[in-house]
Each structure stands twice: as structure tokens, then as C-alpha cells.
XYZ file of C-alpha atoms in Angstrom:
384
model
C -72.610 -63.840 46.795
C -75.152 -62.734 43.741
C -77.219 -61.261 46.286
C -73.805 -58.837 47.689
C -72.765 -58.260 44.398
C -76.214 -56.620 43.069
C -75.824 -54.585 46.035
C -72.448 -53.216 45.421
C -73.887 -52.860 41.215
C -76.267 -50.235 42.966
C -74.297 -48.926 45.641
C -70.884 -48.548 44.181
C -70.927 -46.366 41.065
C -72.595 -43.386 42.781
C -70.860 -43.540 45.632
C -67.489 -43.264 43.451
C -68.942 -40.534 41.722
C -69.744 -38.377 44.993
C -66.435 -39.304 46.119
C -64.633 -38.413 42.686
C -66.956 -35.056 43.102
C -65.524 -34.159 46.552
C -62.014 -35.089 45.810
C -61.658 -33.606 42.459
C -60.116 -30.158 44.335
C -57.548 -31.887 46.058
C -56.441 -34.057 42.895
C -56.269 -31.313 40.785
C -53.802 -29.949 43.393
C -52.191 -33.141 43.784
C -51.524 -33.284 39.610
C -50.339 -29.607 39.671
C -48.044 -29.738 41.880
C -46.521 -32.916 40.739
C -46.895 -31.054 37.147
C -44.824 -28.598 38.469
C -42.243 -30.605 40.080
C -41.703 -32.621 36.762
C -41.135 -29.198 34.972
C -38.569 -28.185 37.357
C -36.465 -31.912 36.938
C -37.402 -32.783 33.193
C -34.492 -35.114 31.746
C -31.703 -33.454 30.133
C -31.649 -35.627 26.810
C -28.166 -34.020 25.353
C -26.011 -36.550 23.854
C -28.560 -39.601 25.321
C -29.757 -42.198 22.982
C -33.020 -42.521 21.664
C -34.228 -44.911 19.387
C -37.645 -44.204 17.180
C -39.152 -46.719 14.864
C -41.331 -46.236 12.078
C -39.768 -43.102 11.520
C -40.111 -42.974 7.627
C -42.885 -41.349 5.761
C -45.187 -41.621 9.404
C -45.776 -44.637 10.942
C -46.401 -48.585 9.617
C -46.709 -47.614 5.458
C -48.376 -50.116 4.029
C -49.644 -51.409 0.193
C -52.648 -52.629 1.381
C -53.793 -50.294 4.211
C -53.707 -46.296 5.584
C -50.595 -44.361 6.699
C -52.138 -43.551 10.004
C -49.865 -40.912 11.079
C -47.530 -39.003 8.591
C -45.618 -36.746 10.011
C -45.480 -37.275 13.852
C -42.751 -39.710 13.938
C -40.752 -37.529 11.789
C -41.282 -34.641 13.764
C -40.667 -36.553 17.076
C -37.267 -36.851 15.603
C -36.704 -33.402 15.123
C -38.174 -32.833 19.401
C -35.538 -35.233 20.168
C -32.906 -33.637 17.985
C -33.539 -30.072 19.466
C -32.791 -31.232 22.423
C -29.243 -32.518 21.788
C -30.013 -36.333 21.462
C -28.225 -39.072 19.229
C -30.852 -40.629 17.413
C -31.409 -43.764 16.062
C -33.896 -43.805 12.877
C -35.499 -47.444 12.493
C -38.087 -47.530 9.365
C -38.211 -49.898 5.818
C -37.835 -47.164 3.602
C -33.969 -45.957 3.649
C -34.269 -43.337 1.014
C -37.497 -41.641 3.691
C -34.585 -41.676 6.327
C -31.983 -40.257 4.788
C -33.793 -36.815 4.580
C -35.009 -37.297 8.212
C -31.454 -37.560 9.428
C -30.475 -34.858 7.932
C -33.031 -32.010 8.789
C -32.490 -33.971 12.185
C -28.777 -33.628 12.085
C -29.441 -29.485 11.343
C -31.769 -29.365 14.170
C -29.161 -30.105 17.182
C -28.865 -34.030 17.155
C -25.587 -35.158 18.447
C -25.198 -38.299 15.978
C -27.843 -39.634 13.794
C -28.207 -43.064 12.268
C -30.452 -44.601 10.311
C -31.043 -47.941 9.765
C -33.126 -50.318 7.597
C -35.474 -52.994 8.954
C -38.614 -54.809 9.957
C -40.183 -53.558 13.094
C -42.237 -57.044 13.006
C -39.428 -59.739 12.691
C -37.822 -60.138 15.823
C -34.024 -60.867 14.739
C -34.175 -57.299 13.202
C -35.364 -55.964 15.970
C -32.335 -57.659 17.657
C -30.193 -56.313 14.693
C -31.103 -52.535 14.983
C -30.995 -52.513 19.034
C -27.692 -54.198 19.006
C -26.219 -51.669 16.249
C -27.286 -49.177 18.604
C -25.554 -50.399 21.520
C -22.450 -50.649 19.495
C -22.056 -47.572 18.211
C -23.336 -45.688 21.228
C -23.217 -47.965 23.777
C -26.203 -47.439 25.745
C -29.716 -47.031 25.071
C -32.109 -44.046 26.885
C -35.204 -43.618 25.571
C -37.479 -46.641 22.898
C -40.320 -44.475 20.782
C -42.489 -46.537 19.644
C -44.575 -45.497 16.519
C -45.126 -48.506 14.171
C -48.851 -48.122 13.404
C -51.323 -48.913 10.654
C -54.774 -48.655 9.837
C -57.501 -49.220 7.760
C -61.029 -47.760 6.795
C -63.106 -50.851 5.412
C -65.805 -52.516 7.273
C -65.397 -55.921 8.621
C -67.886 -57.615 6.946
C -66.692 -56.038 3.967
C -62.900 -58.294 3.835
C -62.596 -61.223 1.606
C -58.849 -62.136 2.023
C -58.915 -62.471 6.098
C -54.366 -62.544 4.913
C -54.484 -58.501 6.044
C -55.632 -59.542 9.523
C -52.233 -60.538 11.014
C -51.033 -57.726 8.893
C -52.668 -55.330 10.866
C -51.986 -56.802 14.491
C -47.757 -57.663 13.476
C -48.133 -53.654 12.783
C -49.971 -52.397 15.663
C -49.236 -55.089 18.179
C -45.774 -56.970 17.719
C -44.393 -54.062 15.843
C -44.502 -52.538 19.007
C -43.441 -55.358 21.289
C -40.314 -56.673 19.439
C -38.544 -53.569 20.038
C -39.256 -53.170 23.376
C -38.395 -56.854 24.522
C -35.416 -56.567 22.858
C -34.080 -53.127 24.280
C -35.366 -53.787 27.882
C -31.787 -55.041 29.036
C -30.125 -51.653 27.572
C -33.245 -49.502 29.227
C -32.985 -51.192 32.643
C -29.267 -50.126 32.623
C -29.716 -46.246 31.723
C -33.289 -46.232 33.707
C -34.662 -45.054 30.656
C -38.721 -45.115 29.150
C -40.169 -46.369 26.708
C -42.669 -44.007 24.434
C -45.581 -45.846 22.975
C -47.596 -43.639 20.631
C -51.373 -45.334 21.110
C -54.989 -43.949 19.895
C -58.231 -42.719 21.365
C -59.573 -45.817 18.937
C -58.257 -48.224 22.119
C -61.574 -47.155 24.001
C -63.379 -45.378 21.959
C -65.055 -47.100 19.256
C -65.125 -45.793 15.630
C -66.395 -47.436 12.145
C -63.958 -49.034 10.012
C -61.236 -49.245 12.349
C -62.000 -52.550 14.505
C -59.175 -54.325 13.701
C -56.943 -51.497 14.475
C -58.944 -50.092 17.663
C -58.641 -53.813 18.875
C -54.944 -53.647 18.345
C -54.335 -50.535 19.918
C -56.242 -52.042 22.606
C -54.308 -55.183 23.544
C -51.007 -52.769 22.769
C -52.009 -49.991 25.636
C -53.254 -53.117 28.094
C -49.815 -54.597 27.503
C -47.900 -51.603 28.655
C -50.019 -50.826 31.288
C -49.465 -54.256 32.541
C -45.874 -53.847 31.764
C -45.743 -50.392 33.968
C -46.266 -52.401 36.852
C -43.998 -55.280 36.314
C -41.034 -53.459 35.647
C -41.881 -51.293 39.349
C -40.261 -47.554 37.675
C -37.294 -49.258 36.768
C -37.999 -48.639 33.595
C -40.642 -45.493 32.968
C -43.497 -46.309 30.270
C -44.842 -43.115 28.231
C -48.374 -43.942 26.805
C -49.641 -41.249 24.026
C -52.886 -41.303 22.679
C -54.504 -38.864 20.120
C -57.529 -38.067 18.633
C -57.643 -36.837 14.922
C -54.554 -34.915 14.512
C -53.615 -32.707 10.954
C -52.012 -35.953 8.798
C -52.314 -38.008 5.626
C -55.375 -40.191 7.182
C -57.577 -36.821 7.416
C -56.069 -35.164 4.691
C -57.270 -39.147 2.556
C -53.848 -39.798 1.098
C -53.189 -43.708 1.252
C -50.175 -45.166 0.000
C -50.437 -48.265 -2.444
C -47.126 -49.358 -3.788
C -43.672 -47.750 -3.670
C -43.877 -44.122 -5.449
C -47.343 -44.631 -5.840
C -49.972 -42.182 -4.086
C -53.542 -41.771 -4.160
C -56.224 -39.607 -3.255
C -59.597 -41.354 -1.586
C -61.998 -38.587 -3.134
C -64.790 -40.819 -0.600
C -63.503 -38.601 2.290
C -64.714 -40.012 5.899
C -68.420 -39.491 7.163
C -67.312 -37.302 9.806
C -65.221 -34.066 8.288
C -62.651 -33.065 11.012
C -59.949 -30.574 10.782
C -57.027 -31.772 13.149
C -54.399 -30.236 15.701
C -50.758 -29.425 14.167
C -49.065 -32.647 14.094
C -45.694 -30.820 16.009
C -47.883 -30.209 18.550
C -48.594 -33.806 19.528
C -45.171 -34.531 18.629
C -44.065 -31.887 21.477
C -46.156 -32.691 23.873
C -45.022 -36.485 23.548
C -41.200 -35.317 23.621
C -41.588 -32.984 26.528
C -44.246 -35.859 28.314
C -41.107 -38.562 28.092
C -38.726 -35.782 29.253
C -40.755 -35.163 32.072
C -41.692 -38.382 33.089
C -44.983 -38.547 32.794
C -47.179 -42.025 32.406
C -49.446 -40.504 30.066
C -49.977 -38.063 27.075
C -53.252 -36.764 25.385
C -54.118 -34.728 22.803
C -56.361 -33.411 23.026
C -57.220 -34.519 26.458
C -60.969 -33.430 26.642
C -61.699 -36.920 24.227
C -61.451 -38.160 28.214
C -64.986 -36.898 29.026
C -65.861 -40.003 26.376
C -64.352 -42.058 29.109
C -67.208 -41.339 31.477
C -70.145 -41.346 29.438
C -68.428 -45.347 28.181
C -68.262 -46.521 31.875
C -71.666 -44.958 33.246
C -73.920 -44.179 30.336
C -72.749 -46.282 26.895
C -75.718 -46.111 25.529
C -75.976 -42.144 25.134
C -72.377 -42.715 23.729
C -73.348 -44.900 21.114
C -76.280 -43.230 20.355
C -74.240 -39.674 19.931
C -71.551 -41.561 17.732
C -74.184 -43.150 15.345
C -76.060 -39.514 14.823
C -72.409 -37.875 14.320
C -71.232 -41.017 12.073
C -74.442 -41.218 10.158
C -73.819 -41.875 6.580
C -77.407 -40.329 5.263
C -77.257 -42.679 2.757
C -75.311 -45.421 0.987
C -72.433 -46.413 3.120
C -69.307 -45.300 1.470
C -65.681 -47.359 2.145
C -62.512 -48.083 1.457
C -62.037 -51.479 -0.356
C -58.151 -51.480 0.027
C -57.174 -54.243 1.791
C -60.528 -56.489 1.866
C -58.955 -58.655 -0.830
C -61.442 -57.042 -3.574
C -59.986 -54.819 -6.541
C -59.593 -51.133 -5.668
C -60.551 -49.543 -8.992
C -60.400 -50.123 -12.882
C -59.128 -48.613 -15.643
C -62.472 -46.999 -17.592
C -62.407 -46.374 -21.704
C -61.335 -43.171 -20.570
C -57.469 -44.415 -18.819
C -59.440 -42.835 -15.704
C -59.973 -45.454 -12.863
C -63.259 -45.359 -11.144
C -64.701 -46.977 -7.372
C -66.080 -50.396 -7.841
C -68.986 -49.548 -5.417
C -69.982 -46.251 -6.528
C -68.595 -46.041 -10.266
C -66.792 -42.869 -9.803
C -63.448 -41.775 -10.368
C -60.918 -42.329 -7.417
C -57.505 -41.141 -8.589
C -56.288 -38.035 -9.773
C -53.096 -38.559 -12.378
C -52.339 -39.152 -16.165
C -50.934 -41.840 -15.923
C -53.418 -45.242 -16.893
C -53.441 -48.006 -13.608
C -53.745 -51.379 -13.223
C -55.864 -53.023 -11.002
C -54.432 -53.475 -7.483
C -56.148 -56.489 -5.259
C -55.424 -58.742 -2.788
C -52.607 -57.378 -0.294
C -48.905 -57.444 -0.085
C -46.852 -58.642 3.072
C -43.931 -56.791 4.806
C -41.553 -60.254 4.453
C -40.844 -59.539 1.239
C -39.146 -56.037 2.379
C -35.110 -57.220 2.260
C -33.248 -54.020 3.325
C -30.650 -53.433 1.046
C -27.962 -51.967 3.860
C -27.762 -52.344 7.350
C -27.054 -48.552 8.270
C -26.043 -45.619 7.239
C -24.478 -43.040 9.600
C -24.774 -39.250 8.626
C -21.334 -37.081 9.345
């Protein structure tokens, strides 16, 4: 058997790749025409029921970590509410939803709701779906959005207590919802919208516990596609670095509290409008479709992974090279994030110089903070 299988090792790869190279005409054809078809018979989503979570200030705030996305579950709300849905607003923050549902209300939504809860506690989960169900009495489309992610190094964490932190986010976050609405989704033959990352393949600094995440989270719906036979469509979005608070370097720390990492990342990007990912995901799910990219050329990676890694890693390390001293983010590693100097302006432990812009004089912050202690203070709220 070793013998056959370092045969097929040689044989099989470029024989794909000549037969990828012949067929590519035909499924480019193949994808248009089935583009085209979808186009024709998207889903009419007027007065349907769609629930989004994380839909407060973008997706999976956090004291100790980065608000990955900021705007794109927001303005997946507003897609939705354009196109005549009753929408369900799930997030922690109540007073972030109330604004939400009412630009979304403006927009063309049917009803809008928003409700408080936990995204990573099951029973809420139950609580929010079941409210849902009650008030609308069926359930169409599940976004998923609940994300979070950091930019420290590994070796760099001294409380390990953010590590489940970051997986109940990025992982169960995302699975708690959708075990819980599956029965209501079966009924309508609805889909579930996932909103994933490029960082699930394609490795990046600073984001390992997150890119691992993400990567157990798109293997689990892919596996879940396939159980569930179309019964139940599955929507998987991934992006690459899209116009938000992560490339803007706006982290959030505490409730009300906002500050500016003046460290910016070693690679200086300029992202794609955030509506347009948002669109694109909307008009994806409407359509059908089993994926969403944006932009979609971050495929060629793909390739280069499967059949020549090492020219990818060596192009990501001359790209990511930090010509210097290695520059991070300590929040969340469990060390303190700045002090106060003589001067009431707080300055980087690492480097010594200042990180926040402000008047006011901080404390230090350290250690992390845990989502249990969030206790939403009312169930719902319904807007009129």
C-alpha cells in the first residue's frame, strides 16, 4: 500500500491540475448559468423572519479582545429590512439595538424586535429563538455573526482564562443558535447565514486562536450542509479585510470606553465598504447560494496553500515583516495594557509610548472580563 500511495502523491496532483485546466470552460458555464438561474428565483424575504445575532455595535464586543467587524451586522440588518423582512435583533448591548431597530424599522422592515442575551449560553439561545417563534411564529432565515478577535501573539498570553473566551465567541456562539432554531428552519426550509473569515485557511500573525476557531466553525457547517441533505440551505461568508473598527484600530475595553491602538498592524490595508459585504451576503442567502466571498480573488491563496505552501509562507513573512521590534497588542494576554505616566497620559508597556488619546486620567486595565457576568436587564423590546 506505501508503495501505491507514493504513486498516486506523484501522479495525482498534476493530473487534477490538467484536468481542472481543461474543464475550467465548461465550469465557468456550469456556475453562470446556475448564477443566472438563482437571479431569476431569488427568495422573496417580505414579511419572512430572520433572526441576526451579534447585531450590536458589530459582532462579539468584548473587554478583553477586538471588535472584529463593526458595522456589517448592523448593516445586514438594514439588507434584510429593505427587503420587507421582520427582524429579530439578538446582541448584549440593548441600548446598541434600539438605534438598529429603528433605522431598520425606516428602512422597510415589517416588525422589528430586539432582544437582550448571550449568544454563548445555550438557555438564552433557547430564550431568544422561542420569543421569536411566539411572536412571529415561524423562523426563515438564522445570521450568524457572533465573532471576536484578537491581535497578541501566542506566546505572548499569561492568563490562558481568554482562551475559551475566544472559542464560546467564535465557535459555540455560533452553534447555540443554530441547534436551537433547526426545528423552526426545517419547517420554513429556511438557511442559515454564517459570516466566517479568510483567517480559516489562510494563516495570519496574531490571530491563531481566532483563525483556529473560524476553522472548526466553517468545518462544522460544511459538515452540517451535508447532514441536513438541502433541507435546510447553509450560507458560508468569508471576507478578507473589509473597511471596519479592526483596520480602522479602535478596540473596545469596558462599557463607554474606546481606544485608539496608535501600534497600527504591520501590514497597512485599506478595506472594501462594509455594505458591500453586507449585500453581497443578503443577496447570496436570497439566492441560495452555499458560499459568499469578498473579495473572492483571496481564493488564488487557496492554490498556492494546497500545491506550493512554501512560496505562500514565504510571500506572507516578506509582506508581514515587522523590520524591526515586533509590535502587539497586550489586551487580553493577562498583562496590564498601559499606565498612567506623571503626565495623566497612559503609555505601551512594551514600547513606552502613549496609547490613548483623551483627557481623561486611566487606570490600569489587566487580566480579562467574562461574558457571564452580562445579566440582560429586559427580555425584549418591540419597536411600533
Amino acid at each position: 500500500m506505501d508503495w501505491l500511495n507514493s504513486v498516486l502523491n506523484l501522479v495525482v496532483p498534476p493530473a487534477s491540475l490538467v484536468m481542472l485546466a481543461f474543464s475550467w470552460p465548461a465550469l465557468c458555464f456550469i456556475n453562470t448559468c446556475e448564477w443566472l438561474y438563482n437571479n431569476l428565483y431569488t427568495e422573496n424575504m417580505e414579511n419572512k423572519v430572520v433572526i441576526i445575532t451579534g447585531a450590536s455595535s458589530g459582532i462579539g464586543e468584548a473587554t478583553f479582545g477586538v471588535v472584529m467587524l463593526s458595522d456589517v451586522t448592523r448593516q445586514i440588518a438594514y439588507e434584510y429590512a429593505k427587503r420587507g423582512a421582520n427582524l429579530v435583533l439578538v446582541a448584549r448591548r440593548e441600548h446598541r439595538l434600539r438605534g438598529i431597530s429603528e433605522n431598520a424599522r425606516r428602512m422597510g422592515a415589517g416588525h422589528v424586535i430586539f432582544i437582550a442575551a448571550d449568544v454563548v449560553r445555550e438557555d438564552e439561545c433557547r430564550r431568544f429563538v422561542s420569543e421569536a417563534v411566539n411572536i412571529f411564529g415561524r423562523v426563515d432565515h438564522l445570521v450568524n455573526t457572533a465573532s471576536l478577535g484578537h491581535t497578541f501573539y501566542f506566546e505572548e498570553v499569561t492568563d490562558t482564562s481568554v482562551f475559551p473566551h475566544l472559542l464560546d465567541i467564535n465557535f459555540w456562539g455560533n452553534v447555540y443558535p443554530t441547534y436551537v432554531a433547526l426545528p423552526y428552519l426545517h419547517k420554513s426550509n429556511g438557511r442559515i447565514v454564517v459570516n466566517a473569515s479568510v483567517e480559516n485557511w489562510l494563516p495570519l500573525p496574531r490571530m491563531s486562536l481566532y483563525a483556529a476557531a473560524k476553522a472548526a466553525l466553517v468545518n462544522f457547517y460544511e459538515t452540517l450542509r451535508f447532514e441536513l441533505n438541502d433541507e435546510v440551505g447553509v450560507t458560508i461568508a468569508t471576507h478578507g479585510w473589509i473597511g471596519s473598527e479592526m483596520t480602522s484600530g479602535k478596540f473596545m475595553l469596558e462599557e463607554g470606553a474606546e481606544m485608539q491602538w496608535k501600534e497600527e498592524r504591520e501590514v497597512h490595508v485599506t478595506g472594501g465598504p462594509v455594505e458591500d459585504f453586507a449585500r453581497l451576503i443578503v443577496s447570496g442567502a436570497c439566492r441560495g447560494d452555499t458560499y459568499v466571498k469578498y473579495p473572492s480573488w483571496y481564493d488564488v491563496f487557496l492554490i498556492y496553500r494546497v500545491f506550493a505552501p512554501n512560496v505562500l509562507n514565504w510571500t506572507f513573512r516578506l509582506l508581514l515583516s515587522t523590520h524591526g521590534a515586533r509590535r502587539t497588542s497586550l489586551i487580553g494576554t493577562g498583562r496590564p495594557v498601559f499606565e498612567a505616566t506623571s503626565t495623566g497620559r497612559p503609555v505601551s508597556e512594551s514600547t513606552g509610548r502613549p496609547l490613548l488619546e483623551g483627557t481623561s486620567t486611566w487606570q490600569p486595565v489587566a487580566g480579562s472580563y467574562t461574558f457571564s457576568q452580562f445579566s440582560p436587564p429586559h427580555p425584549y423590546k418591540p419597536v411600533q
